[in-house]
Amino acid sequence: MATTKTATLTIRVEPHLKEALRAAAQSEHRSVANMVEVMIREHCEKNNIAIETPTKSDQQREQ
């Protein structure tokens, strides 16, 4: 199974927002990083923002 490379995203948020994110992630048995990814995907879907997915040939070139 091919693995997809990931990118690092560093952000600053107020402590109470970080705690809310941690609580949301915990309630869904997710990591904070995965919770952020899910929230981004849901936001994009709700607002008709396309998320490009790499093709198989793109992934092979990265390897």
PDB file with one MODEL, atoms N, CA, C and O in Angstrom:
MODEL        1
ATOM      1  N   MET A   1       0.844  -1.182   0.000  1.00  0.00           N
ATOM      2  CA  MET A   1       0.000   0.000   0.000  1.00  0.00           C
ATOM      3  C   MET A   1       0.888   1.244   0.000  1.00  0.00           C
ATOM      4  O   MET A   1       1.771   1.374   0.848  1.00  0.00           O
ATOM      5  N   ALA A   2       0.662   2.143  -0.932  1.00  0.00           N
ATOM      6  CA  ALA A   2       1.468   3.368  -1.030  1.00  0.00           C
ATOM      7  C   ALA A   2       1.043   4.359   0.045  1.00  0.00           C
ATOM      8  O   ALA A   2      -0.142   4.507   0.344  1.00  0.00           O
ATOM      9  N   THR A   3       2.012   5.018   0.604  1.00  0.00           N
ATOM     10  CA  THR A   3       1.694   6.037   1.593  1.00  0.00           C
ATOM     11  C   THR A   3       1.741   7.407   0.940  1.00  0.00           C
ATOM     12  O   THR A   3       2.551   7.656   0.048  1.00  0.00           O
ATOM     13  N   THR A   4       0.870   8.283   1.391  1.00  0.00           N
ATOM     14  CA  THR A   4       0.831   9.643   0.880  1.00  0.00           C
ATOM     15  C   THR A   4       1.657  10.523   1.791  1.00  0.00           C
ATOM     16  O   THR A   4       1.550  10.445   3.015  1.00  0.00           O
ATOM     17  N   LYS A   5       2.487  11.364   1.184  1.00  0.00           N
ATOM     18  CA  LYS A   5       3.271  12.284   1.995  1.00  0.00           C
ATOM     19  C   LYS A   5       2.342  13.326   2.596  1.00  0.00           C
ATOM     20  O   LYS A   5       1.323  13.684   2.005  1.00  0.00           O
ATOM     21  N   THR A   6       2.699  13.798   3.756  1.00  0.00           N
ATOM     22  CA  THR A   6       1.908  14.834   4.414  1.00  0.00           C
ATOM     23  C   THR A   6       2.741  16.093   4.556  1.00  0.00           C
ATOM     24  O   THR A   6       3.966  16.062   4.442  1.00  0.00           O
ATOM     25  N   ALA A   7       2.064  17.194   4.804  1.00  0.00           N
ATOM     26  CA  ALA A   7       2.733  18.474   4.994  1.00  0.00           C
ATOM     27  C   ALA A   7       2.485  18.945   6.420  1.00  0.00           C
ATOM     28  O   ALA A   7       1.443  18.655   7.009  1.00  0.00           O
ATOM     29  N   THR A   8       3.438  19.661   6.960  1.00  0.00           N
ATOM     30  CA  THR A   8       3.312  20.200   8.306  1.00  0.00           C
ATOM     31  C   THR A   8       2.591  21.535   8.251  1.00  0.00           C
ATOM     32  O   THR A   8       2.861  22.365   7.383  1.00  0.00           O
ATOM     33  N   LEU A   9       1.674  21.732   9.184  1.00  0.00           N
ATOM     34  CA  LEU A   9       0.938  22.984   9.295  1.00  0.00           C
ATOM     35  C   LEU A   9       1.087  23.465  10.734  1.00  0.00           C
ATOM     36  O   LEU A   9       0.645  22.795  11.667  1.00  0.00           O
ATOM     37  N   THR A  10       1.703  24.616  10.908  1.00  0.00           N
ATOM     38  CA  THR A  10       1.895  25.169  12.244  1.00  0.00           C
ATOM     39  C   THR A  10       1.000  26.393  12.375  1.00  0.00           C
ATOM     40  O   THR A  10       1.088  27.325  11.576  1.00  0.00           O
ATOM     41  N   ILE A  11       0.136  26.383  13.388  1.00  0.00           N
ATOM     42  CA  ILE A  11      -0.785  27.505  13.594  1.00  0.00           C
ATOM     43  C   ILE A  11      -0.784  27.913  15.059  1.00  0.00           C
ATOM     44  O   ILE A  11      -0.388  27.142  15.933  1.00  0.00           O
ATOM     45  N   ARG A  12      -1.229  29.122  15.309  1.00  0.00           N
ATOM     46  CA  ARG A  12      -1.412  29.606  16.674  1.00  0.00           C
ATOM     47  C   ARG A  12      -2.891  29.889  16.880  1.00  0.00           C
ATOM     48  O   ARG A  12      -3.530  30.541  16.054  1.00  0.00           O
ATOM     49  N   VAL A  13      -3.426  29.397  17.983  1.00  0.00           N
ATOM     50  CA  VAL A  13      -4.821  29.657  18.343  1.00  0.00           C
ATOM     51  C   VAL A  13      -4.882  29.985  19.829  1.00  0.00           C
ATOM     52  O   VAL A  13      -3.963  29.681  20.589  1.00  0.00           O
ATOM     53  N   GLU A  14      -5.964  30.602  20.216  1.00  0.00           N
ATOM     54  CA  GLU A  14      -6.155  30.915  21.631  1.00  0.00           C
ATOM     55  C   GLU A  14      -6.303  29.609  22.413  1.00  0.00           C
ATOM     56  O   GLU A  14      -6.839  28.627  21.898  1.00  0.00           O
ATOM     57  N   PRO A  15      -5.828  29.604  23.650  1.00  0.00           N
ATOM     58  CA  PRO A  15      -5.857  28.369  24.444  1.00  0.00           C
ATOM     59  C   PRO A  15      -7.245  27.728  24.553  1.00  0.00           C
ATOM     60  O   PRO A  15      -7.350  26.502  24.539  1.00  0.00           O
ATOM     61  N   HIS A  16      -8.297  28.521  24.659  1.00  0.00           N
ATOM     62  CA  HIS A  16      -9.625  27.917  24.793  1.00  0.00           C
ATOM     63  C   HIS A  16     -10.064  27.239  23.492  1.00  0.00           C
ATOM     64  O   HIS A  16     -10.828  26.275  23.533  1.00  0.00           O
ATOM     65  N   LEU A  17      -9.595  27.729  22.335  1.00  0.00           N
ATOM     66  CA  LEU A  17      -9.904  27.063  21.067  1.00  0.00           C
ATOM     67  C   LEU A  17      -9.118  25.764  20.938  1.00  0.00           C
ATOM     68  O   LEU A  17      -9.628  24.768  20.425  1.00  0.00           O
ATOM     69  N   LYS A  18      -7.882  25.780  21.403  1.00  0.00           N
ATOM     70  CA  LYS A  18      -7.075  24.561  21.376  1.00  0.00           C
ATOM     71  C   LYS A  18      -7.721  23.484  22.250  1.00  0.00           C
ATOM     72  O   LYS A  18      -7.769  22.316  21.867  1.00  0.00           O
ATOM     73  N   GLU A  19      -8.205  23.873  23.398  1.00  0.00           N
ATOM     74  CA  GLU A  19      -8.862  22.917  24.300  1.00  0.00           C
ATOM     75  C   GLU A  19     -10.149  22.384  23.675  1.00  0.00           C
ATOM     76  O   GLU A  19     -10.451  21.197  23.795  1.00  0.00           O
ATOM     77  N   ALA A  20     -10.908  23.256  23.009  1.00  0.00           N
ATOM     78  CA  ALA A  20     -12.133  22.807  22.337  1.00  0.00           C
ATOM     79  C   ALA A  20     -11.798  21.813  21.229  1.00  0.00           C
ATOM     80  O   ALA A  20     -12.500  20.816  21.059  1.00  0.00           O
ATOM     81  N   LEU A  21     -10.739  22.075  20.481  1.00  0.00           N
ATOM     82  CA  LEU A  21     -10.306  21.163  19.425  1.00  0.00           C
ATOM     83  C   LEU A  21      -9.881  19.827  20.017  1.00  0.00           C
ATOM     84  O   LEU A  21     -10.241  18.771  19.497  1.00  0.00           O
ATOM     85  N   ARG A  22      -9.122  19.871  21.096  1.00  0.00           N
ATOM     86  CA  ARG A  22      -8.687  18.636  21.754  1.00  0.00           C
ATOM     87  C   ARG A  22      -9.881  17.833  22.229  1.00  0.00           C
ATOM     88  O   ARG A  22      -9.911  16.613  22.068  1.00  0.00           O
ATOM     89  N   ALA A  23     -10.876  18.508  22.820  1.00  0.00           N
ATOM     90  CA  ALA A  23     -12.079  17.833  23.313  1.00  0.00           C
ATOM     91  C   ALA A  23     -12.879  17.233  22.156  1.00  0.00           C
ATOM     92  O   ALA A  23     -13.388  16.117  22.264  1.00  0.00           O
ATOM     93  N   ALA A  24     -12.989  17.968  21.057  1.00  0.00           N
ATOM     94  CA  ALA A  24     -13.709  17.453  19.887  1.00  0.00           C
ATOM     95  C   ALA A  24     -13.019  16.213  19.336  1.00  0.00           C
ATOM     96  O   ALA A  24     -13.676  15.226  19.003  1.00  0.00           O
ATOM     97  N   ALA A  25     -11.710  16.265  19.242  1.00  0.00           N
ATOM     98  CA  ALA A  25     -10.943  15.123  18.744  1.00  0.00           C
ATOM     99  C   ALA A  25     -11.118  13.918  19.661  1.00  0.00           C
ATOM    100  O   ALA A  25     -11.336  12.798  19.199  1.00  0.00           O
ATOM    101  N   GLN A  26     -11.022  14.160  20.945  1.00  0.00           N
ATOM    102  CA  GLN A  26     -11.160  13.067  21.905  1.00  0.00           C
ATOM    103  C   GLN A  26     -12.549  12.438  21.828  1.00  0.00           C
ATOM    104  O   GLN A  26     -12.682  11.217  21.919  1.00  0.00           O
ATOM    105  N   SER A  27     -13.576  13.255  21.662  1.00  0.00           N
ATOM    106  CA  SER A  27     -14.945  12.726  21.623  1.00  0.00           C
ATOM    107  C   SER A  27     -15.188  11.855  20.392  1.00  0.00           C
ATOM    108  O   SER A  27     -16.087  11.014  20.390  1.00  0.00           O
ATOM    109  N   GLU A  28     -14.382  12.058  19.345  1.00  0.00           N
ATOM    110  CA  GLU A  28     -14.514  11.253  18.125  1.00  0.00           C
ATOM    111  C   GLU A  28     -13.388  10.232  17.987  1.00  0.00           C
ATOM    112  O   GLU A  28     -13.228   9.612  16.936  1.00  0.00           O
ATOM    113  N   HIS A  29     -12.610  10.064  19.052  1.00  0.00           N
ATOM    114  CA  HIS A  29     -11.497   9.107  19.070  1.00  0.00           C
ATOM    115  C   HIS A  29     -10.539   9.364  17.909  1.00  0.00           C
ATOM    116  O   HIS A  29     -10.133   8.439  17.205  1.00  0.00           O
ATOM    117  N   ARG A  30     -10.185  10.635  17.723  1.00  0.00           N
ATOM    118  CA  ARG A  30      -9.270  11.053  16.664  1.00  0.00           C
ATOM    119  C   ARG A  30      -8.085  11.766  17.289  1.00  0.00           C
ATOM    120  O   ARG A  30      -8.139  12.207  18.437  1.00  0.00           O
ATOM    121  N   SER A  31      -7.017  11.870  16.516  1.00  0.00           N
ATOM    122  CA  SER A  31      -5.914  12.738  16.929  1.00  0.00           C
ATOM    123  C   SER A  31      -6.327  14.172  16.617  1.00  0.00           C
ATOM    124  O   SER A  31      -7.247  14.403  15.833  1.00  0.00           O
ATOM    125  N   VAL A  32      -5.650  15.125  17.227  1.00  0.00           N
ATOM    126  CA  VAL A  32      -5.939  16.533  16.937  1.00  0.00           C
ATOM    127  C   VAL A  32      -5.666  16.809  15.454  1.00  0.00           C
ATOM    128  O   VAL A  32      -6.453  17.496  14.803  1.00  0.00           O
ATOM    129  N   ALA A  33      -4.572  16.287  14.920  1.00  0.00           N
ATOM    130  CA  ALA A  33      -4.240  16.504  13.511  1.00  0.00           C
ATOM    131  C   ALA A  33      -5.333  15.952  12.605  1.00  0.00           C
ATOM    132  O   ALA A  33      -5.729  16.607  11.641  1.00  0.00           O
ATOM    133  N   ASN A  34      -5.821  14.756  12.909  1.00  0.00           N
ATOM    134  CA  ASN A  34      -6.871  14.168  12.088  1.00  0.00           C
ATOM    135  C   ASN A  34      -8.162  14.963  12.218  1.00  0.00           C
ATOM    136  O   ASN A  34      -8.897  15.108  11.242  1.00  0.00           O
ATOM    137  N   MET A  35      -8.449  15.480  13.411  1.00  0.00           N
ATOM    138  CA  MET A  35      -9.656  16.280  13.608  1.00  0.00           C
ATOM    139  C   MET A  35      -9.597  17.546  12.762  1.00  0.00           C
ATOM    140  O   MET A  35     -10.599  17.934  12.162  1.00  0.00           O
ATOM    141  N   VAL A  36      -8.443  18.189  12.708  1.00  0.00           N
ATOM    142  CA  VAL A  36      -8.284  19.391  11.880  1.00  0.00           C
ATOM    143  C   VAL A  36      -8.523  19.026  10.416  1.00  0.00           C
ATOM    144  O   VAL A  36      -9.217  19.751   9.704  1.00  0.00           O
ATOM    145  N   GLU A  37      -7.955  17.912   9.964  1.00  0.00           N
ATOM    146  CA  GLU A  37      -8.141  17.493   8.577  1.00  0.00           C
ATOM    147  C   GLU A  37      -9.615  17.252   8.267  1.00  0.00           C
ATOM    148  O   GLU A  37     -10.106  17.677   7.221  1.00  0.00           O
ATOM    149  N   VAL A  38     -10.318  16.577   9.164  1.00  0.00           N
ATOM    150  CA  VAL A  38     -11.745  16.324   8.977  1.00  0.00           C
ATOM    151  C   VAL A  38     -12.515  17.641   8.914  1.00  0.00           C
ATOM    152  O   VAL A  38     -13.396  17.806   8.071  1.00  0.00           O
ATOM    153  N   MET A  39     -12.190  18.565   9.791  1.00  0.00           N
ATOM    154  CA  MET A  39     -12.885  19.853   9.810  1.00  0.00           C
ATOM    155  C   MET A  39     -12.640  20.638   8.520  1.00  0.00           C
ATOM    156  O   MET A  39     -13.554  21.278   8.001  1.00  0.00           O
ATOM    157  N   ILE A  40     -11.410  20.591   8.001  1.00  0.00           N
ATOM    158  CA  ILE A  40     -11.106  21.273   6.739  1.00  0.00           C
ATOM    159  C   ILE A  40     -11.908  20.641   5.603  1.00  0.00           C
ATOM    160  O   ILE A  40     -12.510  21.345   4.793  1.00  0.00           O
ATOM    161  N   ARG A  41     -11.911  19.315   5.551  1.00  0.00           N
ATOM    162  CA  ARG A  41     -12.661  18.628   4.489  1.00  0.00           C
ATOM    163  C   ARG A  41     -14.152  18.962   4.565  1.00  0.00           C
ATOM    164  O   ARG A  41     -14.779  19.220   3.538  1.00  0.00           O
ATOM    165  N   GLU A  42     -14.721  18.960   5.765  1.00  0.00           N
ATOM    166  CA  GLU A  42     -16.141  19.285   5.927  1.00  0.00           C
ATOM    167  C   GLU A  42     -16.432  20.722   5.514  1.00  0.00           C
ATOM    168  O   GLU A  42     -17.450  20.988   4.876  1.00  0.00           O
ATOM    169  N   HIS A  43     -15.554  21.642   5.870  1.00  0.00           N
ATOM    170  CA  HIS A  43     -15.733  23.043   5.495  1.00  0.00           C
ATOM    171  C   HIS A  43     -15.692  23.191   3.976  1.00  0.00           C
ATOM    172  O   HIS A  43     -16.530  23.879   3.392  1.00  0.00           O
ATOM    173  N   CYS A  44     -14.727  22.551   3.345  1.00  0.00           N
ATOM    174  CA  CYS A  44     -14.606  22.647   1.891  1.00  0.00           C
ATOM    175  C   CYS A  44     -15.830  22.053   1.197  1.00  0.00           C
ATOM    176  O   CYS A  44     -16.339  22.623   0.233  1.00  0.00           O
ATOM    177  N   GLU A  45     -16.294  20.920   1.684  1.00  0.00           N
ATOM    178  CA  GLU A  45     -17.483  20.290   1.089  1.00  0.00           C
ATOM    179  C   GLU A  45     -18.701  21.202   1.240  1.00  0.00           C
ATOM    180  O   GLU A  45     -19.464  21.384   0.291  1.00  0.00           O
ATOM    181  N   LYS A  46     -18.880  21.766   2.414  1.00  0.00           N
ATOM    182  CA  LYS A  46     -20.015  22.645   2.691  1.00  0.00           C
ATOM    183  C   LYS A  46     -19.989  23.893   1.813  1.00  0.00           C
ATOM    184  O   LYS A  46     -21.044  24.409   1.444  1.00  0.00           O
ATOM    185  N   ASN A  47     -18.798  24.384   1.475  1.00  0.00           N
ATOM    186  CA  ASN A  47     -18.642  25.627   0.718  1.00  0.00           C
ATOM    187  C   ASN A  47     -18.227  25.412  -0.742  1.00  0.00           C
ATOM    188  O   ASN A  47     -17.746  26.328  -1.408  1.00  0.00           O
ATOM    189  N   ASN A  48     -18.425  24.186  -1.217  1.00  0.00           N
ATOM    190  CA  ASN A  48     -18.125  23.840  -2.611  1.00  0.00           C
ATOM    191  C   ASN A  48     -16.708  24.226  -3.026  1.00  0.00           C
ATOM    192  O   ASN A  48     -16.494  24.785  -4.102  1.00  0.00           O
ATOM    193  N   ILE A  49     -15.754  23.921  -2.167  1.00  0.00           N
ATOM    194  CA  ILE A  49     -14.343  24.145  -2.461  1.00  0.00           C
ATOM    195  C   ILE A  49     -13.738  22.798  -2.823  1.00  0.00           C
ATOM    196  O   ILE A  49     -13.742  21.865  -2.020  1.00  0.00           O
ATOM    197  N   ALA A  50     -13.222  22.710  -4.033  1.00  0.00           N
ATOM    198  CA  ALA A  50     -12.659  21.447  -4.500  1.00  0.00           C
ATOM    199  C   ALA A  50     -11.346  21.151  -3.790  1.00  0.00           C
ATOM    200  O   ALA A  50     -10.526  22.043  -3.570  1.00  0.00           O
ATOM    201  N   ILE A  51     -11.164  19.906  -3.442  1.00  0.00           N
ATOM    202  CA  ILE A  51      -9.894  19.444  -2.871  1.00  0.00           C
ATOM    203  C   ILE A  51      -9.277  18.519  -3.912  1.00  0.00           C
ATOM    204  O   ILE A  51      -9.806  17.447  -4.204  1.00  0.00           O
ATOM    205  N   GLU A  52      -8.154  18.952  -4.463  1.00  0.00           N
ATOM    206  CA  GLU A  52      -7.480  18.128  -5.457  1.00  0.00           C
ATOM    207  C   GLU A  52      -6.846  16.934  -4.771  1.00  0.00           C
ATOM    208  O   GLU A  52      -6.185  17.076  -3.743  1.00  0.00           O
ATOM    209  N   THR A  53      -7.048  15.773  -5.338  1.00  0.00           N
ATOM    210  CA  THR A  53      -6.407  14.573  -4.815  1.00  0.00           C
ATOM    211  C   THR A  53      -5.337  14.141  -5.796  1.00  0.00           C
ATOM    212  O   THR A  53      -5.555  14.184  -7.007  1.00  0.00           O
ATOM    213  N   PRO A  54      -4.185  13.726  -5.295  1.00  0.00           N
ATOM    214  CA  PRO A  54      -3.102  13.333  -6.197  1.00  0.00           C
ATOM    215  C   PRO A  54      -3.487  12.090  -7.003  1.00  0.00           C
ATOM    216  O   PRO A  54      -4.138  11.180  -6.491  1.00  0.00           O
ATOM    217  N   THR A  55      -3.076  12.069  -8.261  1.00  0.00           N
ATOM    218  CA  THR A  55      -3.310  10.893  -9.091  1.00  0.00           C
ATOM    219  C   THR A  55      -2.238   9.860  -8.795  1.00  0.00           C
ATOM    220  O   THR A  55      -1.242  10.153  -8.134  1.00  0.00           O
ATOM    221  N   LYS A  56      -2.449   8.668  -9.282  1.00  0.00           N
ATOM    222  CA  LYS A  56      -1.474   7.600  -9.070  1.00  0.00           C
ATOM    223  C   LYS A  56      -0.115   7.984  -9.655  1.00  0.00           C
ATOM    224  O   LYS A  56       0.921   7.709  -9.049  1.00  0.00           O
ATOM    225  N   SER A  57      -0.115   8.625 -10.842  1.00  0.00           N
ATOM    226  CA  SER A  57       1.156   9.017 -11.458  1.00  0.00           C
ATOM    227  C   SER A  57       1.853  10.104 -10.640  1.00  0.00           C
ATOM    228  O   SER A  57       3.081  10.124 -10.557  1.00  0.00           O
ATOM    229  N   ASP A  58       1.067  11.019 -10.029  1.00  0.00           N
ATOM    230  CA  ASP A  58       1.658  12.037  -9.150  1.00  0.00           C
ATOM    231  C   ASP A  58       2.357  11.369  -7.971  1.00  0.00           C
ATOM    232  O   ASP A  58       3.468  11.754  -7.607  1.00  0.00           O
ATOM    233  N   GLN A  59       1.711  10.371  -7.375  1.00  0.00           N
ATOM    234  CA  GLN A  59       2.281   9.677  -6.220  1.00  0.00           C
ATOM    235  C   GLN A  59       3.536   8.919  -6.604  1.00  0.00           C
ATOM    236  O   GLN A  59       4.493   8.872  -5.831  1.00  0.00           O
ATOM    237  N   GLN A  60       3.546   8.327  -7.784  1.00  0.00           N
ATOM    238  CA  GLN A  60       4.710   7.572  -8.226  1.00  0.00           C
ATOM    239  C   GLN A  60       5.894   8.496  -8.464  1.00  0.00           C
ATOM    240  O   GLN A  60       7.033   8.125  -8.181  1.00  0.00           O
ATOM    241  N   ARG A  61       5.642   9.701  -8.982  1.00  0.00           N
ATOM    242  CA  ARG A  61       6.723  10.673  -9.199  1.00  0.00           C
ATOM    243  C   ARG A  61       7.337  11.129  -7.884  1.00  0.00           C
ATOM    244  O   ARG A  61       8.529  11.430  -7.830  1.00  0.00           O
ATOM    245  N   GLU A  62       6.525  11.183  -6.810  1.00  0.00           N
ATOM    246  CA  GLU A  62       7.022  11.628  -5.505  1.00  0.00           C
ATOM    247  C   GLU A  62       7.934  10.599  -4.872  1.00  0.00           C
ATOM    248  O   GLU A  62       8.746  10.943  -4.012  1.00  0.00           O
ATOM    249  N   GLN A  63       7.821   9.356  -5.273  1.00  0.00           N
ATOM    250  CA  GLN A  63       8.618   8.287  -4.646  1.00  0.00           C
ATOM    251  C   GLN A  63       9.997   8.214  -5.193  1.00  0.00           C
ATOM    252  O   GLN A  63      10.786   7.369  -4.769  1.00  0.00           O
TER     253      GLN A  63
ENDMDL
END
